[in-house]
Coordinates of C-alpha atoms in Angstrom, one line a residue:
Chain A
M1300 CA 35.1 -5.7 16.6
N1301 CA 32.9 -2.9 17.4
L1302 CA 30.7 -3.7 14.1
L1303 CA 30.7 -7.3 15.0
L1304 CA 29.3 -6.7 18.8
K1305 CA 26.7 -3.8 17.1
G1306 CA 25.7 -6.7 14.7
F1307 CA 25.5 -9.4 17.6
E1308 CA 23.5 -6.7 19.8
D1309 CA 20.9 -5.9 16.6
F1310 CA 20.4 -9.3 16.2
G1311 CA 19.5 -10.1 19.5
Q1312 CA 17.3 -7.3 19.9
Y1313 CA 15.7 -7.9 16.5
L1314 CA 14.9 -11.8 18.1
L1315 CA 13.2 -10.0 21.4
L1316 CA 11.3 -8.1 19.3
L1317 CA 9.9 -11.0 17.4
R1318 CA 9.4 -12.3 20.3
R1319 CA 7.2 -9.8 21.7
S1320 CA 5.4 -9.5 18.7
F1321 CA 3.7 -13.0 19.3
T1322 CA 3.1 -12.2 23.0
G1323 CA 0.0 -10.0 24.2
L1324 CA -2.7 -10.6 21.4
L1325 CA -6.0 -8.3 21.8
R1326 CA -9.0 -8.5 20.0
F1327 CA -9.1 -10.6 16.5
R1328 CA -11.3 -7.9 15.1
L1329 CA -8.2 -5.1 15.7
Y1330 CA -5.9 -7.4 14.0
W1331 CA -7.7 -8.3 11.3
E1332 CA -8.7 -4.7 9.9
L1333 CA -4.8 -4.1 9.5
W1334 CA -4.1 -7.6 7.9
T1335 CA -6.9 -7.1 5.4
H1336 CA -5.6 -3.4 5.0
E1337 CA -1.8 -4.5 4.8
Q1338 CA -3.0 -7.6 2.4
I1339 CA -4.4 -4.3 0.1
H1340 CA -1.0 -2.4 0.3
M1341 CA 1.1 -5.7 -0.1
G1342 CA -0.6 -7.5 -2.4
R1343 CA -2.6 -5.9 -4.6
D1344 CA -0.8 -2.8 -5.1
S1345 CA 2.3 -4.4 -6.2
L1346 CA 0.6 -6.2 -9.2
F1347 CA 1.5 -3.7 -11.5
L1348 CA 5.1 -3.4 -10.7
V1349 CA 5.6 -7.0 -10.3
A1350 CA 4.4 -7.6 -13.9
I1351 CA 6.1 -5.1 -15.5
I1352 CA 9.2 -6.4 -14.0
S1353 CA 8.7 -10.1 -14.5
L1354 CA 7.6 -9.3 -17.9
F1355 CA 10.8 -7.8 -19.1
V1356 CA 13.1 -10.2 -16.8
G1357 CA 11.2 -13.3 -18.9
A1358 CA 11.9 -11.6 -22.0
V1359 CA 15.6 -10.7 -21.5
T1360 CA 16.5 -14.4 -19.6
T1361 CA 15.1 -15.7 -23.4
V1362 CA 17.0 -13.4 -25.7
Q1363 CA 20.0 -14.0 -23.9
T1364 CA 20.0 -17.8 -23.4
A1365 CA 19.0 -18.1 -27.1
Y1366 CA 22.1 -15.9 -28.0
Q1367 CA 24.3 -18.4 -25.9
I1368 CA 22.7 -21.4 -27.6
V1369 CA 24.5 -21.4 -30.8
S1370 CA 25.0 -25.0 -31.4
P1371 CA 22.2 -26.0 -34.1
F1372 CA 22.5 -29.7 -31.8
I1373 CA 20.7 -28.2 -29.1
P1374 CA 17.0 -28.1 -29.5
K1375 CA 15.3 -24.4 -29.2
S1376 CA 13.2 -26.1 -26.6
T1377 CA 16.0 -26.1 -24.2
I1378 CA 15.5 -22.5 -24.2
G1379 CA 12.0 -22.9 -22.6
A1380 CA 13.5 -25.3 -20.5
I1381 CA 16.1 -23.1 -19.3
V1382 CA 13.8 -19.9 -19.0
S1383 CA 11.0 -22.0 -17.4
T1384 CA 13.6 -23.4 -14.4
S1385 CA 15.3 -20.5 -13.8
A1386 CA 12.0 -18.6 -13.3
I1387 CA 10.7 -21.0 -10.8
L1388 CA 13.6 -21.4 -8.8
E1389 CA 15.2 -18.2 -9.0
L1390 CA 13.7 -15.2 -10.9
A1391 CA 10.2 -15.1 -9.8
P1392 CA 11.1 -15.8 -5.9
T1393 CA 14.3 -13.8 -5.8
V1394 CA 13.9 -10.8 -8.1
T1395 CA 10.4 -10.4 -7.3
S1396 CA 11.2 -10.5 -3.4
L1397 CA 14.1 -8.0 -3.9
V1398 CA 12.1 -5.5 -5.9
L1399 CA 9.3 -5.9 -3.1
A1400 CA 12.2 -5.1 -0.5
G1401 CA 12.3 -1.6 -2.1
R1402 CA 8.6 -1.3 -2.1
I1403 CA 7.3 -3.0 0.5
G1404 CA 10.3 -2.9 3.3
S1405 CA 10.7 0.8 2.8
S1406 CA 7.3 1.4 3.4
I1407 CA 7.0 -0.4 6.5
A1408 CA 10.2 0.9 8.3
S1409 CA 9.2 4.5 7.5
Q1410 CA 5.4 3.7 8.4
I1411 CA 6.1 2.5 12.1
G1412 CA 9.6 4.7 12.2
S1413 CA 7.1 8.1 11.8
M1414 CA 5.0 6.4 14.3
R1415 CA 7.7 6.4 16.5
V1416 CA 9.1 9.7 16.0
S1417 CA 5.5 10.9 16.4
E1418 CA 5.0 9.0 19.8
Q1419 CA 2.2 7.3 18.4
I1420 CA 3.7 4.0 19.5
D1421 CA 4.1 5.4 23.0
A1422 CA 0.5 6.0 22.7
L1423 CA -0.4 2.4 21.7
E1424 CA 1.6 1.3 25.0
V1425 CA 0.2 3.9 27.4
M1426 CA -3.3 2.7 26.0
G1427 CA -1.8 -0.8 27.5
I1428 CA -1.7 -2.3 23.7
N1429 CA 1.6 -4.5 22.8
S1430 CA 2.7 -1.9 20.2
A1431 CA 5.0 -4.6 18.9
T1432 CA 2.5 -7.4 18.2
Y1433 CA -0.4 -4.6 17.2
L1434 CA 2.3 -3.1 14.6
I1435 CA 4.5 -6.2 13.5
L1436 CA 2.2 -8.9 13.3
P1437 CA -0.5 -8.1 10.9
R1438 CA 2.3 -7.3 8.3
L1439 CA 4.1 -10.2 9.0
F1440 CA 1.1 -12.5 8.3
S1441 CA 0.4 -9.9 5.6
A1442 CA 3.3 -10.8 3.8
I1443 CA 3.7 -14.6 4.6
V1444 CA 0.7 -14.6 2.7
A1445 CA 1.2 -12.1 0.1
F1446 CA 4.5 -13.1 -1.1
P1447 CA 3.4 -16.7 -2.6
L1448 CA 0.8 -14.9 -4.4
L1449 CA 2.8 -12.6 -6.0
V1450 CA 5.5 -14.8 -6.5
I1451 CA 3.2 -17.4 -8.4
Y1452 CA 1.9 -14.6 -10.5
A1453 CA 5.2 -13.2 -11.1
C1454 CA 6.6 -16.7 -12.6
F1455 CA 3.4 -16.9 -14.8
I1456 CA 4.4 -13.4 -15.9
V1457 CA 8.0 -14.5 -16.5
H1458 CA 6.7 -17.1 -18.7
V1459 CA 4.7 -15.0 -20.7
G1460 CA 7.3 -12.8 -21.1
G1461 CA 9.7 -15.5 -22.4
I1462 CA 6.9 -16.9 -24.8
I1463 CA 6.3 -13.7 -26.6
A1464 CA 10.0 -12.5 -26.7
G1465 CA 10.9 -15.7 -28.0
A1466 CA 8.1 -15.4 -30.7
F1467 CA 8.7 -11.9 -31.7
T1468 CA 12.4 -12.6 -32.0
G1469 CA 12.1 -15.8 -33.5
A1470 CA 14.3 -17.4 -31.0
V1471 CA 11.7 -19.9 -30.0
N1472 CA 7.9 -20.6 -30.7
P1473 CA 5.8 -20.9 -28.0
T1474 CA 5.0 -24.6 -28.8
Q1475 CA 8.8 -25.5 -28.6
F1476 CA 8.9 -23.3 -24.9
A1477 CA 6.3 -25.1 -23.8
I1478 CA 7.1 -28.6 -24.8
G1479 CA 11.0 -27.6 -23.1
A1480 CA 9.3 -25.8 -19.8
R1481 CA 7.2 -29.0 -19.3
S1482 CA 10.1 -31.4 -20.0
F1483 CA 12.5 -30.4 -16.9
F1484 CA 9.6 -29.7 -14.6
E1485 CA 9.4 -31.0 -11.3
G1486 CA 6.5 -30.5 -8.7
F1487 CA 9.2 -29.7 -6.1
Q1488 CA 10.5 -26.5 -7.8
I1489 CA 7.0 -25.3 -6.7
T1490 CA 7.4 -26.4 -3.1
F1491 CA 11.1 -24.6 -3.1
M1492 CA 10.0 -21.8 -4.9
L1493 CA 7.0 -21.4 -2.2
I1494 CA 9.3 -22.2 0.6
K1495 CA 11.7 -19.1 -0.5
A1496 CA 8.5 -16.8 -0.8
V1497 CA 7.4 -16.9 2.9
T1498 CA 10.8 -17.1 3.8
F1499 CA 11.6 -13.6 1.9
G1500 CA 8.1 -12.3 3.1
F1501 CA 9.4 -12.9 6.7
I1502 CA 12.3 -11.2 6.1
I1503 CA 11.2 -8.1 4.5
S1504 CA 8.2 -7.8 6.9
T1505 CA 10.2 -8.5 9.9
V1506 CA 13.5 -6.8 9.1
S1507 CA 12.0 -3.6 8.3
A1508 CA 9.8 -3.4 10.8
Y1509 CA 12.5 -3.9 13.5
Q1510 CA 14.5 -1.0 11.7
G1511 CA 11.5 1.5 11.4
Y1512 CA 10.3 -0.1 15.6
F1513 CA 13.7 1.5 17.0
V1514 CA 14.1 4.6 15.2
R1515 CA 15.1 7.5 17.4
G1516 CA 15.1 11.0 16.2
G1517 CA 13.2 12.5 13.5
A1518 CA 12.4 12.8 10.3
L1519 CA 16.0 12.0 8.7
E1520 CA 16.6 9.1 10.7
V1521 CA 13.1 7.7 9.7
G1522 CA 14.6 8.1 6.1
K1523 CA 17.8 6.4 7.1
S1524 CA 16.0 3.3 8.7
S1525 CA 14.0 3.2 5.7
T1526 CA 17.0 2.9 3.3
R1527 CA 18.8 0.2 6.1
A1528 CA 15.6 -1.6 5.7
V1529 CA 16.1 -2.2 2.1
V1530 CA 19.6 -2.7 2.4
V1531 CA 19.5 -5.2 5.2
S1532 CA 16.5 -7.1 3.6
C1533 CA 18.4 -7.5 0.2
L1534 CA 21.5 -8.8 2.1
M1535 CA 19.6 -10.9 3.9
I1536 CA 17.6 -12.6 1.0
L1537 CA 20.7 -13.2 -0.8
V1538 CA 22.1 -15.0 1.9
A1539 CA 18.8 -16.9 2.5
D1540 CA 18.5 -17.3 -0.8
Y1541 CA 21.7 -19.5 -0.8
V1542 CA 21.3 -21.2 2.5
L1543 CA 17.8 -22.2 0.9
A1544 CA 19.5 -23.9 -2.2
Q1545 CA 22.2 -25.5 -0.3
L1546 CA 20.1 -26.9 2.1
L1547 CA 16.7 -28.1 -0.3
L1548 CA 18.3 -28.6 -3.6
Chain B
M502 CA -9.2 6.5 45.5
S503 CA -7.2 7.6 42.6
L504 CA -4.5 9.1 44.5
L505 CA -0.7 8.9 42.5
R506 CA 2.3 8.8 44.6
I507 CA 6.0 8.4 43.7
E508 CA 8.3 7.4 45.7
G509 CA 12.3 7.8 45.0
I510 CA 12.1 7.4 41.5
S511 CA 15.7 7.6 39.7
K512 CA 16.7 7.0 36.2
W513 CA 19.9 6.8 34.3
F514 CA 20.6 7.0 30.4
G515 CA 24.0 5.4 30.2
A516 CA 26.5 6.7 32.5
T517 CA 24.3 10.2 33.1
Q518 CA 21.5 10.1 35.8
V519 CA 18.5 12.2 34.7
L520 CA 16.5 11.8 37.6
Y521 CA 17.2 11.9 41.0
D522 CA 15.3 10.4 43.9
I523 CA 12.0 12.0 43.4
S524 CA 8.9 11.5 45.5
F525 CA 5.8 13.1 45.0
T526 CA 1.8 13.0 45.8
F527 CA -0.4 14.1 42.7
Y528 CA -4.0 14.4 44.1
P529 CA -7.2 13.9 42.5
G530 CA -9.7 16.6 41.3
Q531 CA -6.7 19.0 41.3
I532 CA -4.0 19.7 38.3
N533 CA -0.8 18.9 39.5
M534 CA 2.0 20.6 37.5
I535 CA 5.2 19.4 36.7
I536 CA 7.5 22.6 35.8
G537 CA 11.0 23.3 35.1
P538 CA 13.1 24.6 32.1
S539 CA 13.9 22.8 29.3
G540 CA 15.8 19.5 29.6
C541 CA 15.3 19.2 33.2
G542 CA 13.8 15.6 33.4
K543 CA 10.0 16.3 33.2
T544 CA 9.1 14.4 30.4
V545 CA 11.2 11.4 31.8
L546 CA 9.6 11.7 35.1
L547 CA 6.2 11.5 33.3
K548 CA 7.0 8.5 30.8
C549 CA 8.4 6.8 34.3
I550 CA 5.1 7.5 36.0
V551 CA 2.6 6.2 32.8
G552 CA 5.1 3.1 32.3
L553 CA 6.8 4.2 28.8
I554 CA 10.4 4.2 30.6
R555 CA 11.2 1.8 33.5
P556 CA 13.0 3.6 36.4
E557 CA 16.2 2.2 37.7
T558 CA 14.9 2.8 41.3
G559 CA 11.7 4.0 42.7
K560 CA 8.3 3.0 43.2
V561 CA 4.9 4.3 41.6
F562 CA 1.2 3.7 43.4
F563 CA -1.7 3.8 41.5
G564 CA -4.2 4.3 44.4
E565 CA -2.5 0.7 46.3
I566 CA -1.0 -0.7 43.4
D567 CA 2.8 -0.2 42.5
F568 CA 2.9 -0.1 38.6
L569 CA 6.3 -1.0 38.1
K570 CA 5.4 -4.6 40.2
A571 CA 1.9 -4.8 38.9
S572 CA 0.6 -8.0 37.3
S573 CA -0.3 -7.7 33.7
E574 CA -3.8 -8.0 35.1
Q575 CA -3.5 -5.2 37.4
R576 CA -1.4 -3.1 34.5
R577 CA -4.3 -3.3 32.3
S578 CA -6.6 -2.4 34.5
I579 CA -4.5 0.9 35.6
L580 CA -3.8 1.6 32.0
K581 CA -7.8 1.6 31.2
N582 CA -8.1 4.1 33.6
L583 CA -5.6 6.4 32.3
G584 CA -5.6 8.9 29.6
M585 CA -2.6 11.0 28.2
L586 CA -2.2 14.0 26.0
F587 CA 1.2 14.0 24.1
Q588 CA 3.2 16.9 23.1
S589 CA 2.7 16.0 19.6
S590 CA -1.0 15.0 19.7
A591 CA 0.3 11.2 18.6
L592 CA -2.9 11.0 16.7
F593 CA -2.8 7.8 14.4
D594 CA -2.3 9.2 10.9
S595 CA -4.1 6.5 9.3
M596 CA -7.3 6.8 11.4
T597 CA -10.3 9.6 11.3
V598 CA -10.7 11.6 14.0
G599 CA -13.8 9.4 14.8
E600 CA -11.5 6.0 14.8
N601 CA -8.6 7.9 17.0
V602 CA -11.3 8.6 19.9
A603 CA -12.8 5.5 19.4
F604 CA -9.7 3.5 19.7
P605 CA -9.5 3.0 23.4
L606 CA -13.1 2.1 23.3
R607 CA -12.8 -0.6 21.1
V608 CA -9.6 -1.7 23.1
F609 CA -11.2 -1.9 26.4
T610 CA -14.6 -2.3 26.1
R611 CA -17.2 -4.5 23.8
Q612 CA -19.8 -1.8 23.2
P613 CA -22.0 -1.9 20.4
E614 CA -20.9 0.6 17.9
K615 CA -24.1 2.8 18.3
V616 CA -22.6 3.4 21.7
I617 CA -19.4 3.7 20.8
Q618 CA -19.9 6.5 18.4
D619 CA -22.5 8.5 20.9
R620 CA -19.5 8.4 23.1
V621 CA -17.1 9.8 20.7
A622 CA -19.6 12.4 19.4
Y623 CA -19.9 13.5 22.6
C624 CA -16.2 13.5 23.6
L625 CA -15.4 15.7 20.4
E626 CA -18.5 17.9 21.2
R627 CA -16.9 18.3 24.6
V628 CA -13.9 19.7 23.4
G629 CA -15.8 21.8 20.7
L630 CA -15.0 20.1 17.8
A631 CA -18.4 18.5 16.9
G632 CA -18.9 16.7 14.1
L633 CA -14.9 16.4 12.5
Q634 CA -15.4 12.7 12.8
A635 CA -14.4 12.2 9.6
K636 CA -11.4 14.2 9.2
Y637 CA -8.1 12.8 9.1
P638 CA -5.4 14.5 11.3
A639 CA -3.3 15.7 8.8
E640 CA -6.6 18.1 7.9
L641 CA -6.5 19.5 11.4
S642 CA -4.5 22.2 12.6
G643 CA -2.1 22.5 16.0
G644 CA -4.9 23.2 18.1
M645 CA -7.3 21.0 17.1
K646 CA -5.3 18.1 17.0
R647 CA -4.1 19.1 20.6
R648 CA -8.0 18.7 21.5
V649 CA -9.0 15.9 19.0
G650 CA -5.9 14.0 21.7
L651 CA -7.8 15.5 24.5
A652 CA -11.1 13.8 23.3
R653 CA -9.5 10.4 22.6
A654 CA -7.6 10.7 26.4
I655 CA -11.1 11.2 27.8
A656 CA -13.0 8.4 26.1
L657 CA -12.9 5.8 28.8
T658 CA -13.3 8.4 31.5
P659 CA -10.2 8.1 32.9
K660 CA -9.3 8.6 36.9
Y661 CA -5.7 9.8 35.5
L662 CA -5.2 12.3 33.1
F663 CA -1.6 12.9 31.7
C664 CA -0.6 16.0 29.8
D665 CA 2.8 16.2 28.6
E666 CA 3.5 20.4 27.4
P667 CA -0.3 20.6 26.4
N668 CA 0.0 24.2 25.0
S669 CA 3.2 24.2 23.6
G670 CA 3.7 25.4 20.1
L671 CA 0.4 26.8 20.1
D672 CA -1.2 30.8 19.6
P673 CA -2.0 32.3 23.2
L674 CA -5.7 32.0 22.7
T675 CA -5.5 28.0 21.8
A676 CA -3.3 27.6 24.5
R677 CA -5.5 29.4 26.9
R678 CA -8.6 27.1 25.7
I679 CA -6.6 23.8 25.8
D680 CA -5.8 25.2 29.7
E681 CA -9.3 25.9 30.2
L682 CA -10.4 22.9 28.8
I683 CA -8.1 20.7 31.2
Q684 CA -9.8 22.2 34.1
E685 CA -12.7 21.8 33.0
I686 CA -12.1 17.9 32.4
T687 CA -10.5 17.6 35.8
Q688 CA -13.3 19.5 37.5
E689 CA -15.7 17.1 35.7
F690 CA -14.4 13.9 36.2
Q691 CA -12.8 14.7 39.2
T692 CA -8.9 12.7 37.3
T693 CA -5.7 13.0 39.2
T694 CA -4.3 15.5 36.6
V695 CA -0.6 15.7 35.8
V696 CA 0.2 18.1 33.7
V697 CA 4.4 18.7 32.4
T698 CA 5.2 22.2 31.5
H699 CA 7.4 25.2 31.4
D700 CA 4.7 27.8 30.5
L701 CA 4.4 29.7 33.7
K702 CA 1.2 31.6 32.8
S703 CA -0.6 27.8 32.8
M704 CA 1.0 27.1 36.0
L705 CA 0.0 30.4 37.2
D706 CA -3.9 30.0 36.1
M707 CA -4.3 26.3 37.0
G708 CA -1.6 24.8 38.8
Q709 CA -3.0 23.6 42.3
R710 CA 0.0 21.4 43.5
I711 CA 3.7 22.0 41.8
L712 CA 6.4 19.9 41.6
F713 CA 9.8 22.1 40.4
L714 CA 12.3 20.1 38.8
Y715 CA 16.1 21.5 38.4
Q716 CA 18.5 18.8 36.5
G717 CA 16.7 16.3 37.8
R718 CA 16.3 16.9 41.0
A719 CA 13.0 17.8 42.8
E720 CA 13.9 21.6 43.9
W721 CA 10.8 22.9 45.2
Q722 CA 7.3 20.9 46.1
G723 CA 4.1 22.3 47.2
T724 CA 0.9 24.1 46.5
R725 CA 0.1 27.6 44.3
T726 CA -0.7 29.2 47.4
Q727 CA 2.5 28.3 49.5
L728 CA 4.5 29.3 46.5
F729 CA 3.1 32.7 46.6
R730 CA 3.4 32.6 50.2
E731 CA 7.2 31.6 50.4
L732 CA 7.8 34.1 47.0
E733 CA 10.9 35.3 49.0
A734 CA 12.5 32.5 50.3
L735 CA 12.1 30.1 47.5
P736 CA 15.3 28.1 46.1
P737 CA 17.5 30.4 43.8
N738 CA 16.8 28.2 40.7
L739 CA 12.8 28.6 40.7
S740 CA 13.1 32.0 41.8
N741 CA 15.4 32.9 38.7
F742 CA 12.8 30.3 36.4
L743 CA 9.7 32.2 37.9
H744 CA 10.8 36.0 37.2
A745 CA 12.6 34.9 33.9
S746 CA 8.9 35.0 32.7
G747 CA 8.0 38.6 33.7
L748 CA 4.9 37.6 35.2
I749 CA 5.9 37.4 38.6
R750 CA 7.8 40.5 40.1

């Protein structure tokens, strides 16, 4: 019962923080600098990690799909269709976001958390700056821009990984893979992927910021908040993934 | 007139009352000290005054304006005239020393970059750190950080200067230098300076008006001259506090 009440209290506090982060905007230039900095941190600095993970996810999915399709009556292009559809609908947005929850979520929580314990947030407030707006809004908008781009990039690399693995193992050649991928493609799948990316970006940036913003104590608590940010973000992503699939597909 | 007056400040944290009906007047051009043993509520009172914590009861008058009931416009104009030196310095880690000092100028003014840079150079020179603009806080010693914090606090030529344990954790020489700087700045800018400390040497060196807190209650208040005059008739807690330092016999 106490856990449930704590959950409601946290959710209420999270909503209030979100509302506060949209008020008391100051000069655009202040946020622009933070936004560009966060874009580099979230976007450019994640490219390598996303590429490596997506490449292997694509390769493994192709090999495992080929392993399950044993009937000679099923065309090889089916592998391409399954890998491509899975990549667009699930693998690129969800796996990428789960990975980014670890990289970006923990970073946001620890940055804001250490600012809290070292009184930097108090310093902002004493200067008349709404710390919630200053710290959360640029990160939120960075995530909303960076995540769809990273997910598109991840989706492309998953396909590349699938094609390479298919050709390397002889399971499916690149032409068959491309035919399969195109045969089941629908434009809405891309829309769905982007909706997921924006939603997951929103969840990771705001949940992690919330965890960092309300840290009390010292370095130990900052570390704990960082871990909590990753765990809660991952759980929220999985819940949102299901809800979006149920609502939109 | 930059008179600062608090009336009947009380604060609870949950069921625990930490401040009991505290009233005091802080005078401009003077160093007003809030002293007392650790955990007596000095920092909480300071945070109540600058608006970081909202007291349950009481009023905080900056001039004629009650800060707790001020409109956002009034609040902003008060905060513009307020500088604060934090115990941990609270410098923004991601910014250079120059950017830290320039930050309040960028938030509150629309001055050209050249004017801002000149002001930053002046403030750093004023605290004896000329030419350190490009350094990051992590590259500075504790005393240097405290001085940069002071430079940032005076960047906007504040009417009110708040210092939370300005020399705690510093070696005696650096601590004295910080005290001297606070005295010089108070004289130069005629600020209403409020210093929270448990360092009796500081209090004896520079305190002009003194508020002694004990377990959240204002046990004694007056001028330094009064303190020495009434030395034999002081409340026992203050007497013990003073004698424990060995500075007064």
